[in-house]
Amino acid sequence: MQCLVHRIPMRHPADTGGLLRLIDGGTVAAGEIVAILGKTEGNGCVNDFTRAYATAAFAGAVAPRLGIAAEAVPARIALVMSGGTEGALSPHCLVFGVRDGGAPVAAKALAIGTAATRAFKPEEIGRLPQIEATAAAVRDALAAASIEDADVHWVQIKCPLLTSERIGEAAARGFDTATEDTYASMGLSRGASALGVALALGEVERSALSDRAVGRNLGLWSGRASTSAGIELMHNEIVVLGNSRDWAGDLVIAHDVMADAIDLPALKRVLQTLGLATPGQLDAPAAARVVAVLAKAEAARSGVIRGQRHIMNDDSDIHASRHARAVVGGVLAGTIGRTDLFVSGGAEHQGPDGGGPLAVIARRPG
Amino acid sequence: MQCLVHRIPMRHPADTGGLLRLIDGGTVAAGEIVAILGKTEGNGCVNDFTRAYATAAFAGAVAPRLGIAAEAVPARIALVMSGGTEGALSPHCLVFGVRDGGAPVAAKALAIGTAATRAFKPEEIGRLPQIEATAAAVRDALAAASIEDADVHWVQIKCPLLTSERIGEAAARGFDTATEDTYASMGLSRGASALGVALALGEVERSALSDRAVGRNLGLWSGRASTSAGIELMHNEIVVLGNSRDWAGDLVIAHDVMADAIDLPALKRVLQTLGLATPGQLDAPAAARVVAVLAKAEAARSGVIRGQRHIMNDDSDIHASRHARAVVGGVLAGTIGRTDLFVSGGAEHQGPDGGGPLAVIARRPG
Amino acid sequence: MQCLVHRIPMRHPADTGGLLRLIDGGTVAAGEIVAILGKTEGNGCVNDFTRAYATAAFAGAVAPRLGIAAEAVPARIALVMSGGTEGALSPHCLVFGVRDGGAPVAAKALAIGTAATRAFKPEEIGRLPQIEATAAAVRDALAAASIEDADVHWVQIKCPLLTSERIGEAAARGFDTATEDTYASMGLSRGASALGVALALGEVERSALSDRAVGRNLGLWSGRASTSAGIELMHNEIVVLGNSRDWAGDLVIAHDVMADAIDLPALKRVLQTLGLATPGQLDAPAAARVVAVLAKAEAARSGVIRGQRHIMNDDSDIHASRHARAVVGGVLAGTIGRTDLFVSGGAEHQGPDGGGPLAVIARRPG
Amino acid sequence: MQCLVHRIPMRHPADTGGLLRLIDGGTVAAGEIVAILGKTEGNGCVNDFTRAYATAAFAGAVAPRLGIAAEAVPARIALVMSGGTEGALSPHCLVFGVRDGGAPVAAKALAIGTAATRAFKPEEIGRLPQIEATAAAVRDALAAASIEDADVHWVQIKCPLLTSERIGEAAARGFDTATEDTYASMGLSRGASALGVALALGEVERSALSDRAVGRNLGLWSGRASTSAGIELMHNEIVVLGNSRDWAGDLVIAHDVMADAIDLPALKRVLQTLGLATPGQLDAPAAARVVAVLAKAEAARSGVIRGQRHIMNDDSDIHASRHARAVVGGVLAGTIGRTDLFVSGGAEHQGPDGGGPLAVIARRPG
């Protein structure tokens, strides 16, 4: 098998034109597509409807080409939309496909696997049951994709959140939820999902985990998880990316962890691993080999970056996650030399406080 | 003479504590100070009162140490406050002083000069009279500071804007103004001031200049001007920074022009000039030699960066200049390794569309 | 004929549930619907994608019930989405239908008519050709609906805007456009459309109109126009609402003009006309008779309301139109006693500076 | 004694011109001033520096006229700045003075009293000790001003908040604080202060109060408290307003409680009490008798107003309190007919969820 990756610019959140040109032009078959990661231009916060708009548009565009109803598409293709293209970030989507065959390669090649947990009860979200079910599903996805633990470089998860209705339903049954604040539930669900990845990959000890640790013990984190919460599901959807000897093709992925928002050396290490070392910005041939850049961004709760105050958490006009995406986008774009980077916010238990995981998918040198 | 530069973190817009510790601790005498450039944490747009708040606080703090009234301080010290510390940017100020004597050096050393134009009439703002008066004043400042044209690296200007009252006063005398939109007048005044610098430094031909070119002919620009508009003055205040054989000390300045918001190579060239070349982020000894980083940022009117769409100009929630400062701050901080960078917005005729001038002041290697 | 009006709350921009319950429950036939006016919860400015999202959702929901493709729906049903539910305003839509028959009434009853202009060339937008074509189409719609000029109370128009592509296309043919600023083109198109209504209804003299008057001569305005610009069309779509002896049913409409943002007396006059006079807030029986409230809101360019400064135009964090909708919503809701009011922004040539037209549709007392 | 009230427009947050004209023109002596309530044009949230800027400006302007240092002014004059003039609200301040003598009146006249609690320890903020100390201070202020409980109509309180430093200082002594979230501490401090007022005035039972009730039991509230949190103090400053037979002058105050954001009838009741009944908007003679309007505004946590959804709590671009001030300003301005209304946000335990206290100071009919 071979993992295909196509990066497509989007002119607006419902712009499926590029994807349809890929399919209708014969580059990718609709049935080969297993995941679409979109970076849409909303605020990335509670009232960001560009995510749902994009999801509806992509499902509607692909459905007739799969011969199924639009409602049935999400069960076939993981549709993960991440809002927020602050600063120089450019709206785009990454289309992942799986094709049988492909040129056998000596080295390990990019591999992809997907899985899903059971649906959670509201009282399980942001707590141990979500952590453990996520860990099990991550292991399933890895096994199915023949990726070994050490070769996992990115685990993208879409997870549920609490609404007033869901909280009320649990209360009616006599259960309390991890929080009564629906916005806070997004962070707890992202955090528990990330801890599930960390548990599956051996990044944290099972004994260190508890309901109370979620959102509080910032020392526990995964260096490969990237999670986002959405209202439209009650289970966790998982996409794992890694390298495997069982896969073919000329793509390969590497990752590292940014220690803070300006940790350029982390990117340098990833590029070095991929044979893309450069003293400054990638030149055109090197840049052409970069197929996707994925990163998490967040404002350090400490309020400082290397001892100097930042104002992201105190700005009541612009949400901290919007500031964070803009600056991390700048750090990465300066070296990568392009702006269609998949930088998403909300990095609870995904890397250390103020930092986050970072991965690059690149074409092997010819 | 010797030019002193101190970079001081600010805990809030009126935080003069660091400056007073410098003065009261004997590091700098109040009478030596010639300019204070502050980066405050407002929105940097029309209703950013952090600039005026900081100006009032600094004038009030220095006044008793100069033995003059607070109102008299701005005539003695250029107080230039620039709003906006989006992303990772850290609120701080740069205190420039001039001290007699200092160790003679073989090479050219950092030099500073200040000047002011006459007060403008409202109908002159954003037009040729402002351009020409600015050019003359820049030449005066250079002569006074013994800086040759080729050694000028940064010209910071504070310029006036139009208010409804000022527009009405001109109309009552039978004159129209360059615009009736007070917000637009900020850009025209910044642009005319930058063209004045370009004219003084030979970056544009006099014959290419006209009232109509201001704000329209983006091909005309200075690579060394940094201008900001404020309501509190009707003339242009000018601070020139360059290197001169007539000055002493171990500081030196270099500049280049960013071609777009992610032009990291421009920074690399500046660092190379200063002997701070590095394959990635500056290490601690190198970072310690960087005394100040100054840059202009703006969103490309073209709507694209290297062919990829950015959303800065279409975002009705966050002003484009706020996006631009955040991303340029990220590009620079990734390599400099610190976040107290003086990145300001509104780069009309300051560098090409979407780019802007960039300068670094550094200590010479020991 | 009888004009049906249903007001439906919306839980999110794509919430078509209420409409489908109306149709599937037999209250309204899909084929009877002629217009849907939606108030969605975006920012109402450039990057408000809730409008397009709602339009796509409503077209998609109605299409199978009409037996046509979603793309064909807008030619059958005027879909006018207005963004911005600031303050207490509640997201909702107004569904207008036409049904044959209906109880004959002695008084005039609510009547509705629709029309469309030809497609405009880019260079016609915001200028006399748009004004004149709009005026002609308004007259067509009135004739078709048997509404006399004096009985017109609201003219809702959806009009085009300029994009960079459209400006370039005109330039390639040797024509300039009314503006090169795409955001400004929204206001000019809304203004020219409103002047078209004013011309059709005799509110302004033809001789007073010119290309230059659009956006500048604020003394020219319609007291019955409500216009909004959208990217998805190149012609003007028109919905006229009035009272007519040729129509049946128990609904009636009245209007007045708010002189400024806090002109409560204008609302009092409208309610009085409808027999809904009240010393304070409408009581429950009276409120139940109010079927729809439509109003335009804008920030006075003068910067004052009754001599007192407002800050709407100087706020670089919140767009002036967002402030304006919130306050007008409060003025109206205080008396109407409910918050699902169709308050939209951008009132160029729609009422005097800082004010705007206001209409109420109510059920006649039993 | 007589209570003087002057309402002064402000052109910007540091505009002390109107106040100085009052003092220097002999209308009010600096020594007579006991409180200044300012409505400034910031965002009213965490990074609203217009409050501190205005406080500094007012203290600086009054100090030389009192013959004291600016730092000593707050101990003599309660300076309460409230940020946020969204919608039509006009920036202004209310200057309260006390003058000996004055014409004796048959009826009760406006009376004012001030008091302060001891400084709180961080662990006391937002908890019972703050409630009880506030209640005692309110009783002191009432006694000093000869206002009986039933005649209290407004209690304005400025209270402290928690910072990271304060939380850390408590932790170092082994105490936890009511919250570790500095933003949340503002609401808890406001809430505890309001409950102190409620306790002093018998609006709640002592037995119903507990640390845990603060911020949670929304059924406990004062109908006369208006509290705001600021970083610059560690105690509670209290200004009580009521009517008293022991005071002279032609001013009188009345209050009521808005049950929700559009509760116009509450305003109607207050106006009726003051002899200002009107079927619609106050006419000029009546409006001239209104000296000040004070109100609290907040977004209902329930997410609905009279069963209809509002979006204030879900808007990640505009803070809920900004929405709330705008709409309540509209409701009040529609009837009052002017926009210089002191509407402030953050109404925890001040009126029921989504509503808030409301008071009007008016001149008695001649």
PDB file of N, CA and C in Angstrom, chain A residues 10-12 41 85-88 90-91 262 264 268 279 281 305-306 308-309 311-312 315 318 322-323 326-327 330-331 333-335 337-340, chain B residues 10-12 41 85-88 90-91 262 264 268 279 281 305-306 308-309 311-312 315 318 322-323 326-327 330-331 333-334 337-340:
ATOM      1  N   MET A  10      -7.456  26.638  -0.595  1.00  0.00           N
ATOM      2  CA  MET A  10      -8.906  26.852  -0.545  1.00  0.00           C
ATOM      3  C   MET A  10      -9.194  28.346  -0.635  1.00  0.00           C
ATOM      4  N   ARG A  11     -10.086  28.717  -1.550  1.00  0.00           N
ATOM      5  CA  ARG A  11     -10.409  30.125  -1.722  1.00  0.00           C
ATOM      6  C   ARG A  11     -11.424  30.605  -0.696  1.00  0.00           C
ATOM      7  N   HIS A  12     -12.162  29.680  -0.121  1.00  0.00           N
ATOM      8  CA  HIS A  12     -13.114  29.983   0.950  1.00  0.00           C
ATOM      9  C   HIS A  12     -13.437  28.661   1.638  1.00  0.00           C
ATOM     10  N   GLU A  41     -10.696  29.452   7.638  1.00  0.00           N
ATOM     11  CA  GLU A  41     -10.355  30.809   8.057  1.00  0.00           C
ATOM     12  C   GLU A  41     -11.298  31.406   9.099  1.00  0.00           C
ATOM     13  N   THR A  85      -6.603  30.814  10.556  1.00  0.00           N
ATOM     14  CA  THR A  85      -5.430  31.012   9.690  1.00  0.00           C
ATOM     15  C   THR A  85      -4.891  32.420   9.934  1.00  0.00           C
ATOM     16  N   GLU A  86      -4.588  32.687  11.202  1.00  0.00           N
ATOM     17  CA  GLU A  86      -4.116  34.011  11.582  1.00  0.00           C
ATOM     18  C   GLU A  86      -2.740  34.307  10.987  1.00  0.00           C
ATOM     19  N   GLY A  87      -2.424  35.566  10.912  1.00  0.00           N
ATOM     20  CA  GLY A  87      -1.132  35.972  10.392  1.00  0.00           C
ATOM     21  C   GLY A  87      -1.009  35.593   8.933  1.00  0.00           C
ATOM     22  N   ALA A  88       0.069  34.919   8.591  1.00  0.00           N
ATOM     23  CA  ALA A  88       0.328  34.582   7.195  1.00  0.00           C
ATOM     24  C   ALA A  88      -0.258  33.240   6.787  1.00  0.00           C
ATOM     25  N   SER A  90      -2.220  30.226   5.370  1.00  0.00           N
ATOM     26  CA  SER A  90      -3.048  30.203   4.171  1.00  0.00           C
ATOM     27  C   SER A  90      -4.056  29.058   4.234  1.00  0.00           C
ATOM     28  N   PRO A  91      -5.348  29.354   4.017  1.00  0.00           N
ATOM     29  CA  PRO A  91      -6.365  28.292   4.069  1.00  0.00           C
ATOM     30  C   PRO A  91      -6.074  27.204   3.033  1.00  0.00           C
ATOM     31  N   ILE A 262       8.558  29.837  20.052  1.00  0.00           N
ATOM     32  CA  ILE A 262       9.581  30.313  19.117  1.00  0.00           C
ATOM     33  C   ILE A 262      10.717  29.309  18.978  1.00  0.00           C
ATOM     34  N   LEU A 264      12.437  27.434  17.049  1.00  0.00           N
ATOM     35  CA  LEU A 264      12.863  27.128  15.691  1.00  0.00           C
ATOM     36  C   LEU A 264      13.786  25.906  15.641  1.00  0.00           C
ATOM     37  N   LYS A 268      14.268  22.774  12.846  1.00  0.00           N
ATOM     38  CA  LYS A 268      15.553  22.460  12.204  1.00  0.00           C
ATOM     39  C   LYS A 268      15.887  20.977  12.359  1.00  0.00           C
ATOM     40  N   PRO A 279      20.757  26.456   6.147  1.00  0.00           N
ATOM     41  CA  PRO A 279      21.158  27.483   7.112  1.00  0.00           C
ATOM     42  C   PRO A 279      20.059  28.533   7.310  1.00  0.00           C
ATOM     43  N   GLN A 281      16.305  29.835   4.968  1.00  0.00           N
ATOM     44  CA  GLN A 281      15.030  29.407   4.407  1.00  0.00           C
ATOM     45  C   GLN A 281      15.296  28.343   3.345  1.00  0.00           C
ATOM     46  N   ILE A 305       7.593  33.916  27.695  1.00  0.00           N
ATOM     47  CA  ILE A 305       8.366  33.106  26.764  1.00  0.00           C
ATOM     48  C   ILE A 305       9.827  33.447  27.021  1.00  0.00           C
ATOM     49  N   ARG A 306      10.560  32.482  27.506  1.00  0.00           N
ATOM     50  CA  ARG A 306      11.974  32.687  27.876  1.00  0.00           C
ATOM     51  C   ARG A 306      12.148  33.911  28.779  1.00  0.00           C
ATOM     52  N   GLN A 308      10.335  36.514  29.096  1.00  0.00           N
ATOM     53  CA  GLN A 308       9.756  37.787  28.669  1.00  0.00           C
ATOM     54  C   GLN A 308       8.247  37.670  28.550  1.00  0.00           C
ATOM     55  N   ARG A 309       7.546  38.661  29.082  1.00  0.00           N
ATOM     56  CA  ARG A 309       6.090  38.638  29.148  1.00  0.00           C
ATOM     57  C   ARG A 309       5.466  38.623  27.759  1.00  0.00           C
ATOM     58  N   ILE A 311       1.401  38.823  25.947  1.00  0.00           N
ATOM     59  CA  ILE A 311       0.099  39.357  26.374  1.00  0.00           C
ATOM     60  C   ILE A 311      -1.064  38.514  25.871  1.00  0.00           C
ATOM     61  N   MET A 312      -0.772  37.330  25.343  1.00  0.00           N
ATOM     62  CA  MET A 312      -1.813  36.522  24.710  1.00  0.00           C
ATOM     63  C   MET A 312      -2.958  36.184  25.662  1.00  0.00           C
ATOM     64  N   ASP A 315      -5.393  39.367  26.572  1.00  0.00           N
ATOM     65  CA  ASP A 315      -6.038  40.149  25.518  1.00  0.00           C
ATOM     66  C   ASP A 315      -7.503  39.741  25.395  1.00  0.00           C
ATOM     67  N   ILE A 318      -8.643  39.602  21.309  1.00  0.00           N
ATOM     68  CA  ILE A 318      -8.219  38.489  20.449  1.00  0.00           C
ATOM     69  C   ILE A 318      -7.918  37.298  21.343  1.00  0.00           C
ATOM     70  N   ARG A 322      -5.613  32.451  18.915  1.00  0.00           N
ATOM     71  CA  ARG A 322      -5.421  33.139  17.634  1.00  0.00           C
ATOM     72  C   ARG A 322      -4.033  33.776  17.582  1.00  0.00           C
ATOM     73  N   HIS A 323      -3.642  34.420  18.675  1.00  0.00           N
ATOM     74  CA  HIS A 323      -2.275  34.944  18.755  1.00  0.00           C
ATOM     75  C   HIS A 323      -1.268  33.818  18.512  1.00  0.00           C
ATOM     76  N   ALA A 326      -0.761  32.542  14.997  1.00  0.00           N
ATOM     77  CA  ALA A 326      -0.077  33.514  14.135  1.00  0.00           C
ATOM     78  C   ALA A 326       1.426  33.471  14.335  1.00  0.00           C
ATOM     79  N   VAL A 327       1.861  33.440  15.581  1.00  0.00           N
ATOM     80  CA  VAL A 327       3.303  33.499  15.823  1.00  0.00           C
ATOM     81  C   VAL A 327       3.996  32.202  15.429  1.00  0.00           C
ATOM     82  N   GLY A 330       4.470  32.133  11.852  1.00  0.00           N
ATOM     83  CA  GLY A 330       5.607  32.956  11.425  1.00  0.00           C
ATOM     84  C   GLY A 330       6.929  32.244  11.617  1.00  0.00           C
ATOM     85  N   VAL A 331       7.092  31.619  12.769  1.00  0.00           N
ATOM     86  CA  VAL A 331       8.332  30.894  13.057  1.00  0.00           C
ATOM     87  C   VAL A 331       8.579  29.824  11.987  1.00  0.00           C
ATOM     88  N   ALA A 333       7.018  29.482   8.890  1.00  0.00           N
ATOM     89  CA  ALA A 333       7.042  29.972   7.506  1.00  0.00           C
ATOM     90  C   ALA A 333       8.369  30.632   7.165  1.00  0.00           C
ATOM     91  N   GLY A 334       8.997  31.241   8.165  1.00  0.00           N
ATOM     92  CA  GLY A 334      10.288  31.872   7.902  1.00  0.00           C
ATOM     93  C   GLY A 334      11.301  30.884   7.352  1.00  0.00           C
ATOM     94  N   THR A 335      11.269  29.678   7.851  1.00  0.00           N
ATOM     95  CA  THR A 335      12.227  28.666   7.406  1.00  0.00           C
ATOM     96  C   THR A 335      11.689  27.814   6.259  1.00  0.00           C
ATOM     97  N   GLY A 337       9.419  28.728   4.106  1.00  0.00           N
ATOM     98  CA  GLY A 337       9.305  29.554   2.906  1.00  0.00           C
ATOM     99  C   GLY A 337       7.961  29.471   2.224  1.00  0.00           C
ATOM    100  N   ARG A 338       6.966  28.927   2.911  1.00  0.00           N
ATOM    101  CA  ARG A 338       5.600  28.930   2.399  1.00  0.00           C
ATOM    102  C   ARG A 338       4.619  28.988   3.557  1.00  0.00           C
ATOM    103  N   THR A 339       3.385  29.319   3.273  1.00  0.00           N
ATOM    104  CA  THR A 339       2.441  29.673   4.333  1.00  0.00           C
ATOM    105  C   THR A 339       1.258  28.720   4.458  1.00  0.00           C
ATOM    106  N   ASP A 340       1.199  27.679   3.640  1.00  0.00           N
ATOM    107  CA  ASP A 340       0.097  26.711   3.783  1.00  0.00           C
ATOM    108  C   ASP A 340       0.509  25.637   4.772  1.00  0.00           C
TER     109      ASP A 340
ATOM    110  N   MET B  10       8.460  46.108  29.956  1.00  0.00           N
ATOM    111  CA  MET B  10       7.394  46.893  30.588  1.00  0.00           C
ATOM    112  C   MET B  10       6.290  45.950  31.047  1.00  0.00           C
ATOM    113  N   ARG B  11       5.893  46.082  32.310  1.00  0.00           N
ATOM    114  CA  ARG B  11       4.857  45.211  32.845  1.00  0.00           C
ATOM    115  C   ARG B  11       3.461  45.692  32.477  1.00  0.00           C
ATOM    116  N   HIS B  12       3.329  46.960  32.114  1.00  0.00           N
ATOM    117  CA  HIS B  12       2.064  47.528  31.634  1.00  0.00           C
ATOM    118  C   HIS B  12       2.420  48.848  30.948  1.00  0.00           C
ATOM    119  N   GLU B  41       1.024  47.536  24.593  1.00  0.00           N
ATOM    120  CA  GLU B  41       0.174  46.389  24.308  1.00  0.00           C
ATOM    121  C   GLU B  41      -1.258  46.730  23.900  1.00  0.00           C
ATOM    122  N   THR B  85       1.443  44.400  20.460  1.00  0.00           N
ATOM    123  CA  THR B  85       2.417  43.335  20.758  1.00  0.00           C
ATOM    124  C   THR B  85       1.736  41.990  20.549  1.00  0.00           C
ATOM    125  N   GLU B  86       1.213  41.806  19.342  1.00  0.00           N
ATOM    126  CA  GLU B  86       0.487  40.578  19.025  1.00  0.00           C
ATOM    127  C   GLU B  86       1.426  39.373  18.996  1.00  0.00           C
ATOM    128  N   GLY B  87       0.828  38.210  19.148  1.00  0.00           N
ATOM    129  CA  GLY B  87       1.605  36.974  19.114  1.00  0.00           C
ATOM    130  C   GLY B  87       2.551  36.930  20.284  1.00  0.00           C
ATOM    131  N   ALA B  88       3.812  36.675  19.996  1.00  0.00           N
ATOM    132  CA  ALA B  88       4.793  36.514  21.063  1.00  0.00           C
ATOM    133  C   ALA B  88       5.480  37.812  21.452  1.00  0.00           C
ATOM    134  N   SER B  90       6.836  41.082  23.040  1.00  0.00           N
ATOM    135  CA  SER B  90       6.842  41.422  24.462  1.00  0.00           C
ATOM    136  C   SER B  90       6.918  42.938  24.640  1.00  0.00           C
ATOM    137  N   PRO B  91       6.002  43.517  25.435  1.00  0.00           N
ATOM    138  CA  PRO B  91       6.026  44.974  25.654  1.00  0.00           C
ATOM    139  C   PRO B  91       7.362  45.413  26.258  1.00  0.00           C
ATOM    140  N   ILE B 262       7.435  36.948   5.314  1.00  0.00           N
ATOM    141  CA  ILE B 262       8.170  35.759   5.783  1.00  0.00           C
ATOM    142  C   ILE B 262       9.596  35.749   5.236  1.00  0.00           C
ATOM    143  N   LEU B 264      12.750  35.692   5.863  1.00  0.00           N
ATOM    144  CA  LEU B 264      13.804  35.414   6.830  1.00  0.00           C
ATOM    145  C   LEU B 264      15.208  35.719   6.272  1.00  0.00           C
ATOM    146  N   LYS B 268      18.744  37.252   7.967  1.00  0.00           N
ATOM    147  CA  LYS B 268      20.021  36.540   7.927  1.00  0.00           C
ATOM    148  C   LYS B 268      21.127  37.448   7.391  1.00  0.00           C
ATOM    149  N   PRO B 279      23.311  29.141  11.679  1.00  0.00           N
ATOM    150  CA  PRO B 279      22.473  28.286  10.837  1.00  0.00           C
ATOM    151  C   PRO B 279      21.021  28.251  11.318  1.00  0.00           C
ATOM    152  N   GLN B 281      18.852  29.316  15.273  1.00  0.00           N
ATOM    153  CA  GLN B 281      18.577  30.357  16.252  1.00  0.00           C
ATOM    154  C   GLN B 281      19.900  30.796  16.889  1.00  0.00           C
ATOM    155  N   ILE B 305       0.887  35.876  -0.340  1.00  0.00           N
ATOM    156  CA  ILE B 305       2.304  35.798   0.014  1.00  0.00           C
ATOM    157  C   ILE B 305       2.882  34.645  -0.792  1.00  0.00           C
ATOM    158  N   ARG B 306       3.755  34.965  -1.692  1.00  0.00           N
ATOM    159  CA  ARG B 306       4.346  33.943  -2.591  1.00  0.00           C
ATOM    160  C   ARG B 306       3.273  33.096  -3.258  1.00  0.00           C
ATOM    161  N   GLN B 308       0.318  32.406  -2.308  1.00  0.00           N
ATOM    162  CA  GLN B 308      -0.682  31.756  -1.458  1.00  0.00           C
ATOM    163  C   GLN B 308      -1.501  32.807  -0.721  1.00  0.00           C
ATOM    164  N   ARG B 309      -2.804  32.602  -0.722  1.00  0.00           N
ATOM    165  CA  ARG B 309      -3.736  33.564  -0.154  1.00  0.00           C
ATOM    166  C   ARG B 309      -3.513  33.754   1.342  1.00  0.00           C
ATOM    167  N   ILE B 311      -5.402  35.923   4.749  1.00  0.00           N
ATOM    168  CA  ILE B 311      -6.752  36.426   5.033  1.00  0.00           C
ATOM    169  C   ILE B 311      -6.725  37.728   5.836  1.00  0.00           C
ATOM    170  N   MET B 312      -5.538  38.328   5.964  1.00  0.00           N
ATOM    171  CA  MET B 312      -5.398  39.492   6.837  1.00  0.00           C
ATOM    172  C   MET B 312      -6.310  40.654   6.438  1.00  0.00           C
ATOM    173  N   ASP B 315     -10.287  40.035   7.229  1.00  0.00           N
ATOM    174  CA  ASP B 315     -10.740  39.681   8.572  1.00  0.00           C
ATOM    175  C   ASP B 315     -11.337  40.912   9.247  1.00  0.00           C
ATOM    176  N   ILE B 318     -10.191  41.045  13.326  1.00  0.00           N
ATOM    177  CA  ILE B 318      -8.839  41.443  13.714  1.00  0.00           C
ATOM    178  C   ILE B 318      -8.257  42.295  12.597  1.00  0.00           C
ATOM    179  N   ARG B 322      -2.629  43.987  12.912  1.00  0.00           N
ATOM    180  CA  ARG B 322      -2.404  43.136  14.077  1.00  0.00           C
ATOM    181  C   ARG B 322      -1.920  41.747  13.630  1.00  0.00           C
ATOM    182  N   HIS B 323      -2.564  41.195  12.605  1.00  0.00           N
ATOM    183  CA  HIS B 323      -2.081  39.935  12.031  1.00  0.00           C
ATOM    184  C   HIS B 323      -0.611  40.076  11.614  1.00  0.00           C
ATOM    185  N   ALA B 326       2.059  40.094  14.302  1.00  0.00           N
ATOM    186  CA  ALA B 326       2.225  38.776  14.927  1.00  0.00           C
ATOM    187  C   ALA B 326       3.108  37.872  14.091  1.00  0.00           C
ATOM    188  N   VAL B 327       2.865  37.810  12.799  1.00  0.00           N
ATOM    189  CA  VAL B 327       3.625  36.883  11.971  1.00  0.00           C
ATOM    190  C   VAL B 327       5.067  37.345  11.792  1.00  0.00           C
ATOM    191  N   GLY B 330       6.962  36.469  14.735  1.00  0.00           N
ATOM    192  CA  GLY B 330       7.323  35.050  14.762  1.00  0.00           C
ATOM    193  C   GLY B 330       8.530  34.747  13.896  1.00  0.00           C
ATOM    194  N   VAL B 331       8.533  35.323  12.691  1.00  0.00           N
ATOM    195  CA  VAL B 331       9.658  35.094  11.782  1.00  0.00           C
ATOM    196  C   VAL B 331      10.963  35.540  12.435  1.00  0.00           C
ATOM    197  N   ALA B 333      11.561  36.274  15.783  1.00  0.00           N
ATOM    198  CA  ALA B 333      11.849  35.656  17.078  1.00  0.00           C
ATOM    199  C   ALA B 333      12.413  34.247  16.917  1.00  0.00           C
ATOM    200  N   GLY B 334      11.973  33.559  15.867  1.00  0.00           N
ATOM    201  CA  GLY B 334      12.486  32.212  15.643  1.00  0.00           C
ATOM    202  C   GLY B 334      14.001  32.191  15.513  1.00  0.00           C
ATOM    203  N   GLY B 337      15.634  34.442  18.840  1.00  0.00           N
ATOM    204  CA  GLY B 337      15.549  33.695  20.088  1.00  0.00           C
ATOM    205  C   GLY B 337      15.058  34.507  21.257  1.00  0.00           C
ATOM    206  N   ARG B 338      14.501  35.677  20.982  1.00  0.00           N
ATOM    207  CA  ARG B 338      13.859  36.454  22.042  1.00  0.00           C
ATOM    208  C   ARG B 338      12.700  37.254  21.451  1.00  0.00           C
ATOM    209  N   THR B 339      11.847  37.759  22.303  1.00  0.00           N
ATOM    210  CA  THR B 339      10.574  38.299  21.833  1.00  0.00           C
ATOM    211  C   THR B 339      10.394  39.794  22.067  1.00  0.00           C
ATOM    212  N   ASP B 340      11.385  40.445  22.639  1.00  0.00           N
ATOM    213  CA  ASP B 340      11.245  41.899  22.826  1.00  0.00           C
ATOM    214  C   ASP B 340      11.781  42.617  21.592  1.00  0.00           C
TER     215      ASP B 340
END
